[in-house]
Coordinates of C-alpha atoms in Angstrom, one line a residue:
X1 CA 0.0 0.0 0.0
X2 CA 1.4 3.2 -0.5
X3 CA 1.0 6.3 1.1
X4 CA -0.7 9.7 -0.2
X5 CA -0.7 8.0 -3.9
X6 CA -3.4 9.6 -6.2
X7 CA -5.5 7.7 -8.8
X8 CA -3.3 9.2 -11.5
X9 CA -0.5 8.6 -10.4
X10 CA 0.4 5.3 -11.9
X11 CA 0.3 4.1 -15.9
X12 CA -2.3 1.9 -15.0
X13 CA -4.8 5.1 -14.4
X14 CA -3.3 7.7 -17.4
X15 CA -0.3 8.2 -15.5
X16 CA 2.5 9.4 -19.1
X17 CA 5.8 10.8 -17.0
X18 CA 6.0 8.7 -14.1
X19 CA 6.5 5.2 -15.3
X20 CA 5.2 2.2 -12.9
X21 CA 5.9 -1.4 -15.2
X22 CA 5.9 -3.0 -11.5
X23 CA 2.3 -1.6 -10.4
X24 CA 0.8 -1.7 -13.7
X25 CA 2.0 -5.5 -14.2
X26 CA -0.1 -6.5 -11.0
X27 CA -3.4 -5.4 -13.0
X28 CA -2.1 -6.4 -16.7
X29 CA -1.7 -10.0 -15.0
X30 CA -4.5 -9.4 -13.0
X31 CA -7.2 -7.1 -12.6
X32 CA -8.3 -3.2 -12.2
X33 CA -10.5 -1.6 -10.1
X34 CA -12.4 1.2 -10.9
X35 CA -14.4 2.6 -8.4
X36 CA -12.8 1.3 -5.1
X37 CA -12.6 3.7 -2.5
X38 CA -10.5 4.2 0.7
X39 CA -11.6 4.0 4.4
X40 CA -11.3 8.3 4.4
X41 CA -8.8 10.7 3.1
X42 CA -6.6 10.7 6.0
X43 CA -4.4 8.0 7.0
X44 CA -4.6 6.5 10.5
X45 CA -8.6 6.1 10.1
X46 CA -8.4 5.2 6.8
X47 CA -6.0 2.4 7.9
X48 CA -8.4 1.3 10.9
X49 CA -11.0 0.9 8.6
X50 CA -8.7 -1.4 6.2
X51 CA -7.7 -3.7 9.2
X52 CA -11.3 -3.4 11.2
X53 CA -13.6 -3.8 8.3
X54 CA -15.6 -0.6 9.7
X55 CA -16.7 2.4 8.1
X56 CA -16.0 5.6 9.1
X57 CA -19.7 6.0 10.9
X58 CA -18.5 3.2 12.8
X59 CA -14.4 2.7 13.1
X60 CA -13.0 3.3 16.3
X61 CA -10.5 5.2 15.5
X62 CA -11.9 8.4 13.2
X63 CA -9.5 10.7 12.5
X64 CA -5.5 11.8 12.7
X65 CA -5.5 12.2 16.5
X66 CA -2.0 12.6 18.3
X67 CA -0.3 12.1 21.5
X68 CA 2.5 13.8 22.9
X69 CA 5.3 13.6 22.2
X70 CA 4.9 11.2 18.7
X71 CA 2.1 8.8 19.5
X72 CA -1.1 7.9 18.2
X73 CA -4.7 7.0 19.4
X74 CA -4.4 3.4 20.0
X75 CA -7.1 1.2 19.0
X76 CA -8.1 -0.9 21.6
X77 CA -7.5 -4.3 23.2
X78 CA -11.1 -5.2 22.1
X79 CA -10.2 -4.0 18.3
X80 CA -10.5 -7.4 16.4
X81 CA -8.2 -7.0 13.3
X82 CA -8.2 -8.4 10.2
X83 CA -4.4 -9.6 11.1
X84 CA -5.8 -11.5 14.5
X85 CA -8.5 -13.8 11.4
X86 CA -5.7 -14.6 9.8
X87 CA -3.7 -15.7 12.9
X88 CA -5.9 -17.9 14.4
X89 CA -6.2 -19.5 11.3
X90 CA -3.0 -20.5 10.8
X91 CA -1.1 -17.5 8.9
X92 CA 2.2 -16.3 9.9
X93 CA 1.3 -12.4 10.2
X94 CA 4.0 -10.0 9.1
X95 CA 3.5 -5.8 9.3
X96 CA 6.3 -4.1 7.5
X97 CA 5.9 -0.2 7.0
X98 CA 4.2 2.6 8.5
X99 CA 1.5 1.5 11.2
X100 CA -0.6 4.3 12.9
X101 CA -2.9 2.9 15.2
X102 CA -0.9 2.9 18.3
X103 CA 2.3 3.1 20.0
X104 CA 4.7 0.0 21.6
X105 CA 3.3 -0.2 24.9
X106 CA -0.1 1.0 24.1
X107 CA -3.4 -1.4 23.4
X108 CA -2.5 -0.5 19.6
X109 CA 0.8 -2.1 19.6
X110 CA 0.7 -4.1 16.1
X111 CA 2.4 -7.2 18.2
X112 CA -1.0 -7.0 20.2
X113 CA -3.2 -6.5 17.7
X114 CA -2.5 -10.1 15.6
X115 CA 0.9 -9.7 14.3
X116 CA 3.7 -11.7 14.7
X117 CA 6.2 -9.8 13.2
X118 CA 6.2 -5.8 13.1
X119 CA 9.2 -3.5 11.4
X120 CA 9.2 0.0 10.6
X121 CA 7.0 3.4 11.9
X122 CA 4.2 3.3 14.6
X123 CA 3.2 6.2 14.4
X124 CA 2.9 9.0 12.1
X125 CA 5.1 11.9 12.3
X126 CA 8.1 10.3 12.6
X127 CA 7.3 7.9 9.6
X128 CA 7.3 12.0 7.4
X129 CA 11.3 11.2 7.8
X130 CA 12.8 8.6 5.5
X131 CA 16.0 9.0 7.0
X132 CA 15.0 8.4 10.9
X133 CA 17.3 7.5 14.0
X134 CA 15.7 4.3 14.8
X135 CA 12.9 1.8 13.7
X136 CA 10.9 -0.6 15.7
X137 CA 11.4 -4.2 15.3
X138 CA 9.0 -6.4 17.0
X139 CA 8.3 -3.3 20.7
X140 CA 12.3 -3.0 20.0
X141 CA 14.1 0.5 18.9
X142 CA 16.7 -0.7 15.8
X143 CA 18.6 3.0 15.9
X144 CA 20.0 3.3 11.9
X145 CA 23.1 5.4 11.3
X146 CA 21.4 8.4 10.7
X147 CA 21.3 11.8 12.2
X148 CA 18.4 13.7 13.0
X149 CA 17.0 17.3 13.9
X150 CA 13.9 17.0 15.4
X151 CA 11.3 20.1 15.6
X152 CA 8.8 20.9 18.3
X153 CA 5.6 21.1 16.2
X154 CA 3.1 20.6 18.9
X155 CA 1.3 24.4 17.5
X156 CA 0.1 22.4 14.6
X157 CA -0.3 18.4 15.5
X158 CA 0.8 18.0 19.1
X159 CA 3.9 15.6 18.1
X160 CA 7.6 15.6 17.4
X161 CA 8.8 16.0 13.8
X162 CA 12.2 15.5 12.3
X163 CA 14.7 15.5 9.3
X164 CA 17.4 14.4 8.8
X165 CA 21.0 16.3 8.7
X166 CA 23.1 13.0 7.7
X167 CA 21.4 10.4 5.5
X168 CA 22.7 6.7 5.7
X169 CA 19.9 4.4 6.0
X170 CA 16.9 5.0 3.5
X171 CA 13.8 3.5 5.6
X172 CA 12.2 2.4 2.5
X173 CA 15.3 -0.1 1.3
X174 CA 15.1 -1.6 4.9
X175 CA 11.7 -2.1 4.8
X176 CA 11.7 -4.0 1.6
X177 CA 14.9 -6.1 2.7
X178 CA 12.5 -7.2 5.8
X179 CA 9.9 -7.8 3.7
X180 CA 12.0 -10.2 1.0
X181 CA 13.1 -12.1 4.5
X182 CA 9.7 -12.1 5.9
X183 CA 8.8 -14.0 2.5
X184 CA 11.9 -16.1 2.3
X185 CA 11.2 -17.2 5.9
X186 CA 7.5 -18.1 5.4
X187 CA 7.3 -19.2 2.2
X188 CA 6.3 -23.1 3.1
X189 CA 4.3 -21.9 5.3
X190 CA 0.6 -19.6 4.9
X191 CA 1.6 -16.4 5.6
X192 CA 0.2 -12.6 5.4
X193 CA 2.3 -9.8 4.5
X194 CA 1.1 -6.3 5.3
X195 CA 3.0 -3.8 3.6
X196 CA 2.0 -0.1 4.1
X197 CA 5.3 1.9 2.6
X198 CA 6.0 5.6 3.7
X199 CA 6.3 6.5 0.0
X200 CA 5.4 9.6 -1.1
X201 CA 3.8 11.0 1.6
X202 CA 6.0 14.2 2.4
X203 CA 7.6 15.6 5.1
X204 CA 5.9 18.1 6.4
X205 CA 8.8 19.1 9.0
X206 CA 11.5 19.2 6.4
X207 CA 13.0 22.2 4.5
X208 CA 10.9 22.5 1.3
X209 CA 13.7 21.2 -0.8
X210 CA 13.7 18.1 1.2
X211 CA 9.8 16.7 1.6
X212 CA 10.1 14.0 -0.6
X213 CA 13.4 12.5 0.5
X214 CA 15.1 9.7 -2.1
X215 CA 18.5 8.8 -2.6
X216 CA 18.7 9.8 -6.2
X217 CA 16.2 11.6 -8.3
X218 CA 17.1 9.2 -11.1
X219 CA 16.2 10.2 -14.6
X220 CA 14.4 13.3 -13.5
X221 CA 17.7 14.9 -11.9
X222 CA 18.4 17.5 -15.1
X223 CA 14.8 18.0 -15.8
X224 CA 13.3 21.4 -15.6
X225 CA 11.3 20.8 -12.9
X226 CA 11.0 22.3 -8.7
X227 CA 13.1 20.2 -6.7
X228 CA 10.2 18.6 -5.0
X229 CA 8.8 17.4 -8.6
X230 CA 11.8 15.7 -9.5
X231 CA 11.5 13.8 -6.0
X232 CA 8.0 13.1 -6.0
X233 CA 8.6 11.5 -9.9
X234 CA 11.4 9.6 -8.1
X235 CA 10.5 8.5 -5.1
X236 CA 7.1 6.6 -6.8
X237 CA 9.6 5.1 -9.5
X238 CA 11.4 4.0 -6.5
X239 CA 8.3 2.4 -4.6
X240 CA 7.7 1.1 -8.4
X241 CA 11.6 -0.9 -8.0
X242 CA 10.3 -2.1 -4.6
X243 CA 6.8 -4.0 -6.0
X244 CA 8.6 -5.2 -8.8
X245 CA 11.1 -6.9 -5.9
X246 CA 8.5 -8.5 -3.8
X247 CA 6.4 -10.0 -6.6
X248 CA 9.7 -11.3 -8.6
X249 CA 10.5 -12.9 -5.2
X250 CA 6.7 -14.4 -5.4
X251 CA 7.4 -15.5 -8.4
X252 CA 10.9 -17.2 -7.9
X253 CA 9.8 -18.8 -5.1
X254 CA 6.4 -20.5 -7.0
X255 CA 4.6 -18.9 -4.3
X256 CA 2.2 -17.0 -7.7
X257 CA -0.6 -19.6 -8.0
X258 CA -1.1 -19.5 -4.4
X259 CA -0.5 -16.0 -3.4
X260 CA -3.3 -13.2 -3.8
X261 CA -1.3 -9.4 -4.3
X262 CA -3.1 -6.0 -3.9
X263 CA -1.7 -2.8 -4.4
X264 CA -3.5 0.5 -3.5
X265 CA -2.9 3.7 -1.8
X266 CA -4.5 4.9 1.5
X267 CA -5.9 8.2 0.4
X268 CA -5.3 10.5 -2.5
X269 CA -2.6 13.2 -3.2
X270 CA -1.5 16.2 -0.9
X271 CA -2.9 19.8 -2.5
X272 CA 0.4 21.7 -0.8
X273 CA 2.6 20.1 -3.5
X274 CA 0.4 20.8 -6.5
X275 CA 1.1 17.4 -8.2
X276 CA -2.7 17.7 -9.5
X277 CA -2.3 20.0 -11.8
X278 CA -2.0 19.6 -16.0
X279 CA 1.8 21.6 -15.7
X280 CA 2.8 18.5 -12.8
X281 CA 2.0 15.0 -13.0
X282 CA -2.3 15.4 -12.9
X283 CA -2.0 12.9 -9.7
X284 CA -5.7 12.4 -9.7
X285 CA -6.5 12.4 -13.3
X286 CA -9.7 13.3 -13.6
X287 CA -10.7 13.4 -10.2
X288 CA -11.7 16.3 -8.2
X289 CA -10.1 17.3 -4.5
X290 CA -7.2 15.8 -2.3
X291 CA -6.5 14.2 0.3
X292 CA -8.5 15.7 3.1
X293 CA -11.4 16.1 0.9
X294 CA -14.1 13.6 0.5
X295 CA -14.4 14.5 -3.0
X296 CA -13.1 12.0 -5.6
X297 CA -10.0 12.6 -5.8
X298 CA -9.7 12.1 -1.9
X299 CA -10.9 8.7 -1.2
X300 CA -11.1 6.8 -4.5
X301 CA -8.2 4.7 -5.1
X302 CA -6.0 2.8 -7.5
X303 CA -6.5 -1.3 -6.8
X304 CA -4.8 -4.0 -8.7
X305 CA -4.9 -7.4 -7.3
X306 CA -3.3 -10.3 -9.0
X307 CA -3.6 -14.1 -8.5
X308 CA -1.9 -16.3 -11.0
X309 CA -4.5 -19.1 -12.0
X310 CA -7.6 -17.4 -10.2
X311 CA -7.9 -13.9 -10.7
X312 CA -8.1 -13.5 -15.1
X313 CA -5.3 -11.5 -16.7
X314 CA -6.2 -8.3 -17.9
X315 CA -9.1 -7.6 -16.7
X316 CA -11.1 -4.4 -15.5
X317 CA -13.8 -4.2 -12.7
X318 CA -16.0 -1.4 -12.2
X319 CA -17.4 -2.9 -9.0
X320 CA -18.1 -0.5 -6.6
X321 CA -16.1 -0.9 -3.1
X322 CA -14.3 0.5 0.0
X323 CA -11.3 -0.6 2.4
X324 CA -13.7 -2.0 4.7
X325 CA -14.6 -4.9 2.2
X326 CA -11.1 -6.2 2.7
X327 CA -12.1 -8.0 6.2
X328 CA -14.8 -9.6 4.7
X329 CA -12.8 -11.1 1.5
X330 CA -10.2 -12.1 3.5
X331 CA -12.6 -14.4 5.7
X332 CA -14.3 -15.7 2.5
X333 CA -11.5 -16.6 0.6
X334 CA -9.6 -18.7 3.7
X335 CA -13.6 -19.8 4.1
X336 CA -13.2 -18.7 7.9
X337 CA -16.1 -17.5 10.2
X338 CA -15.4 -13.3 10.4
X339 CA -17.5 -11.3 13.3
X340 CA -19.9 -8.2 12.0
X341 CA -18.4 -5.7 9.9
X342 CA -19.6 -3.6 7.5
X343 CA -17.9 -4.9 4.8
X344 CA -19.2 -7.3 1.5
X345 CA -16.4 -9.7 0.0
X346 CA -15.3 -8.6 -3.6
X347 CA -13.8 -11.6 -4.1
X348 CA -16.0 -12.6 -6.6
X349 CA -14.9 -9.4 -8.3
X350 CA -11.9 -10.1 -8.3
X351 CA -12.0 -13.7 -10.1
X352 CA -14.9 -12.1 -12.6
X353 CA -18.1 -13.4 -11.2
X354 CA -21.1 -11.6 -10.9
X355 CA -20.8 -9.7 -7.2
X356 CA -23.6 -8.7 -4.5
X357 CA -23.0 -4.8 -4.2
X358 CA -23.5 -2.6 -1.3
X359 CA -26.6 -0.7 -1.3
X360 CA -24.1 2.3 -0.5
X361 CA -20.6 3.3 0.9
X362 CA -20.2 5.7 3.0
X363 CA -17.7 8.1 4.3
X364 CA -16.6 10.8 7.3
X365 CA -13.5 13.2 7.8
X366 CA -12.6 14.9 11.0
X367 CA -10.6 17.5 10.4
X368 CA -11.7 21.4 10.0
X369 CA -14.6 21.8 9.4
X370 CA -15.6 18.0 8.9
X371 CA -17.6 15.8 6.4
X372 CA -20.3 13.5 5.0
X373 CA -20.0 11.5 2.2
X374 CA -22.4 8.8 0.6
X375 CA -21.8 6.9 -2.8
X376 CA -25.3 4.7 -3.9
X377 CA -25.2 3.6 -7.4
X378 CA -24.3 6.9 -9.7
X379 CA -25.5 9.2 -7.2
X380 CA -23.1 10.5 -4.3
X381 CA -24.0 13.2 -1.8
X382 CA -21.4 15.7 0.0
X383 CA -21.6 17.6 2.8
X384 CA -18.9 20.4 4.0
X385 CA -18.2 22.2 7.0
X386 CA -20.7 19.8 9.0
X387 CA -19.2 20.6 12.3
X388 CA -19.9 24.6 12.0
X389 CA -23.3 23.8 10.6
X390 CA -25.4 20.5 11.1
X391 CA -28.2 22.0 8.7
X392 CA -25.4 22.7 5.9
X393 CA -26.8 22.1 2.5
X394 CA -25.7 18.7 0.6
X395 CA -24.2 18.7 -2.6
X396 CA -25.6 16.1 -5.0
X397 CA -23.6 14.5 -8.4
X398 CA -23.9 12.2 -11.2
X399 CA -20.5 10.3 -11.1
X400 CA -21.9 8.3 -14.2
X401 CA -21.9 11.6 -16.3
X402 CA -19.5 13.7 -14.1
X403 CA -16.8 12.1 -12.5
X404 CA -15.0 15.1 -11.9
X405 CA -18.2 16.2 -9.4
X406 CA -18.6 19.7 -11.3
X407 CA -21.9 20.5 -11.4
X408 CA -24.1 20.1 -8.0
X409 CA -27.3 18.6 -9.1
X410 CA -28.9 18.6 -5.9
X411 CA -31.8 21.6 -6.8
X412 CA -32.7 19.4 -10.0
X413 CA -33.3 15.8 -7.9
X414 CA -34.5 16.6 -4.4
X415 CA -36.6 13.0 -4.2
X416 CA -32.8 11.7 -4.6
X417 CA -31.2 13.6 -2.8
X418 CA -33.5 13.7 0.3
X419 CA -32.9 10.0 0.3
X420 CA -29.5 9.8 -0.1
X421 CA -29.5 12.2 2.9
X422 CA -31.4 10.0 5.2
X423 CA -29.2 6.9 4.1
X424 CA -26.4 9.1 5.4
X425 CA -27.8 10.1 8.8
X426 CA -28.5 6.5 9.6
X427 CA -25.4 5.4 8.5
X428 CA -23.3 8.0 11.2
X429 CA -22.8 6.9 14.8
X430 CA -22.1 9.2 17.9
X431 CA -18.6 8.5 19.5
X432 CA -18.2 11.3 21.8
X433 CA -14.5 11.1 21.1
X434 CA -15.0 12.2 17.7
X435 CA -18.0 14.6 17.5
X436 CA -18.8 14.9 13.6
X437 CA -21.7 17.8 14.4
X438 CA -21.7 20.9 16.7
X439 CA -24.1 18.9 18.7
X440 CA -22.0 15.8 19.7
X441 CA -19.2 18.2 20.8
X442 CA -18.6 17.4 24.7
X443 CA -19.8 20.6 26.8

C-alpha cells in the first residue's frame, strides 16, 4: 500500500511521465479496479477501517489524533483485526511499513493486535522522515546510522517532527529487505504480509527542498522541474523498484498460484505540493479534491490485485467498493467465520463473477470543518463544514456523467437527494471522542 498515492498517479490510471511497469503488471496480470474507495482521506482512520472492516460511521479510531510527544490513538485491546483472522487460522502475520494505530506499549501495539512480526514506523510523524534515527522491530528501537534534527511542532499536531542532517539508511530499502526475508522465511508456510510503505507521503517538518526524500532523483535529476517534482517523480519510481522486488521474489519462489497481491494507496494526493495540476503530474487524473477532501479525488483509489491461475489476466472491474470490504474477503476466501463488519467480499470481483454490491458506501472526515459522504449507485452526496453547521446544504452528483463532481445537481433531484441524505444520517454513529456535528461536541 502506498502512502498519499493519487489515482493518476500510476500508468495503470493515465499516468504518461511517471512510469510504474511493477504496479501496472499487478493489473495487466491481474485485474483493475475502478471505483474502489479508501476507508477516508486521511491516514490513520483510513487504515483502521482497512484492518477493522468498519466504516468511518462506525471505526473506532476516526481521525488523525495525536499524543504527545509522537504517538497515536491506540485502537483498543477489544479491536479485532483483520491480522488476529488470519492468525488464528494458521497464517504467519507480518506488518512491514508505516502503522498508525498505536504506540509500543499501548493497546494499539501491532504485536498486540494479531501480528507476529512488526518493522518500521508506529506512528505517524516520525514515519514524514525517511531518514529516521531508529525503527521498531517487533516493541524493540533498531537505531540506523542516521542523524536527525527534530522540531517541536506541537502548534500544529501535538507531536515531534524531524529531518534528517546525515542520511545513511533510507527507511524504504530496509523495509523491503524485511519484507524479501519475511517472505523467504514463510514461504512453506501460509503467511500474510502487510505492507504499508511511507512513500510519497511528504515531510511536512523538512525544509521545502527536502519533503520528498530519495536517494537519487534518477532520470528526473536534469529536468526542468522544482526540486520537489523531480522527488516526487522519483520517489514513486522507486516504490515502483520495490513492487517489482516483492512480486519477482513471489514468483521465484512459486509462491504465484497460491499468493493473492493487492496494491492500493490509503488516500489520494497532498494539495500543498500541486502534483494535481496539467503543468505537474495530474495525480488524480480526472478526479476532483485531495486528500483531506471527500471529493473523488480524496478517497477513490488505484487497486490491482493479482492471482496467477484465479484472478483472469487483464481484466477491468468497475465494482463499486471500500477498504472496509477487505475484512470480509479475506474471511471468504480462507472460508473462515469473520465477526460483524460492514464490509461485503469482492472476491467474486476479483475472479470475474457476478458480485452482491453494497446498497451504499459511506464516508466521514474529522478535520476542519468536517464531512459527510455517501456513494449509492451513480449518485453520491457531500456535505462540507458539517461541524460549524449541522443544517449545511448537501451537494448532490452524477459520477456516471460527471466524475470530476462539477456540477451540484442537488436543486434538479431533491426526491434523490432527500434519500440519499437520510441513508447518510443512519449510516453516522455518535462516538463522543469524535463529535462529527456541533451537537456531539462534549460541553
Amino acid at each position: 500500500m502506498a502512502d498519499d498515492l493519487g489515482y493518476g498517479d500510476i500508468g495503470a490510471y493515465g499516468q504518461e511521465i511517471i512510469h510504474t511497469p511493477n504496479i501496472d503488471a499487478i493489473g495487466e496480470h491481474g485485474v483493475k479496479f475502478t471505483q474502489h474507495y479508501a476507508g477516508t482521506s486521511v491516514c490513520a482512520p483510513s487504515r483502521c477501517v482497512l484492518m477493522t472492516g468498519m466504516h468511518m460511521g462506525h471505526v473506532e479510531v476516526r481521525g488523525n489524533g495525536f499524543s504527545p510527544p509522537s504517538g497515536q490513538v491506540p485502537i483498543s485491546a477489544e479491536t479485532y483485526t483483520v491480522a488476529e483472522l488470519l492468525k488464528e487460522n494458521g497464517y504467519t502475520t507480518g506488518m512491514i511499513g508505516k502503522w498508525g494505530l498505536g504506540e509500543p506499549g499501548t493497546t494499539g501495539d501491532p504485536n498486540k493486535q494479531g501480528f507476529d512480526f512488526f518493522y518500521g514506523y508506529t506512528d505517524q510523524i516520525l514515519a514524514h522522515n525517511y531518514y529516521p534515527e531508529f525503527l521498531w522491530k517487533n516493541g524493540e528501537k533498531i537505531y540506523l546510522d542516521n542523524e536527525v534534527k527534530y522540531l517541536d511542532t506541537t502548534a500544529w499536531h501535538r507531536g515531534l517532527g524531524s529531518y534528517s542532517t546525515q542520511k545513511v539508511d533510507y527507511s524504504p530499502d530496509l523495509m523491503t529487505a524485511e519484507a524479501l526475508s519475511f517472505i523467504e522465511q514463510n514461504k512453506e508456510t501460509p503467511f500474510f504480509l502487510y505492507l504499508p510503505y511511507t512513500i510519497p507521503h511528504d515531510n511536512g517538518e523538512a525544509p521545502d527542498t527536502l519533503r520528498h526524500e530519495v536517494p537519487s532523483n534518477g532520470r528526473f535529476k536534469n529536468e526542468d522541474w522544482p526540486n520537489n517534482w523531480k522527488s516526487y517523480a522519483a520517489c514513486i519510481e522507486k516504490l515502483d523498484d520495490y513492487i517489482g522486488m516483492i512480486t519477482e521474489k513471489i514468483t521465484s519462489e512459486g509462491l504465484s498460484q497460491n499468493t493473492l497481491i493487492i496494491f492500493t494507496s490509503d488516500n489520494g494526493p497532498i494539495k500543498e505540493r500541486d502534483y494535481s495540476s496539467d503543468s505537474a503530474f495530474n495525480s488524480n487524473g480526472p478526479l476532483r479534491g485531495f486528500k483531506r477532501d471527500l471529493y473523488e479525488g480524496g478517497i477513490r483509489m488505484p487497486f490491482l490485485a493479482k492471482w496467477e491461475g484465479v484472478i483472469p489476466a487483464g481484466t477491468v472491474s468497475d465494482h463499486p467498493s471500500a477498504f472496509y470490504d477487505f475484512f470480509s474477503t479475506v474471511a471468504d476466501i480462507i472460508q473462515a467465520e469473520a465477526p460483524h463488519t460492514d464490509g461485503i467480499s469482492y472476491y467474486n470481483a476479483l475472479i470475474g463473477k457476478p458480485q452482491k454490491k453494497h446498497e451504499y458506501l459511506y464516508f466521514e472526515f474529522y478535520e476542519g470543518g468536517k464531512s459527510q459522504a455517501l456513494i449509492m449507485d451513480e449518485w453520491k452526496v457531500i456535505r462540507n463544514d458539517v461541524f460549524k453547521n449541522e443544517n449545511v446544504p448537501a451537494e448532490l452528483y452524477n459520477l456516471r456523467n460527471d466524475i470530476g463532481e462539477n456540477n451540484n445537481v442537488a436543486d434538479e433531484y431533491p426526491e434523490i437527494l432527500a434519500n440519499l441524505q437520510s441513508l447518510m444520517k443512519a449510516a453516522h454513529t455518535t462516538d463522543p471522542e469524535w463529535p462529527l456535528f456541533p451537537s456531539e461536541a462534549k460541553k
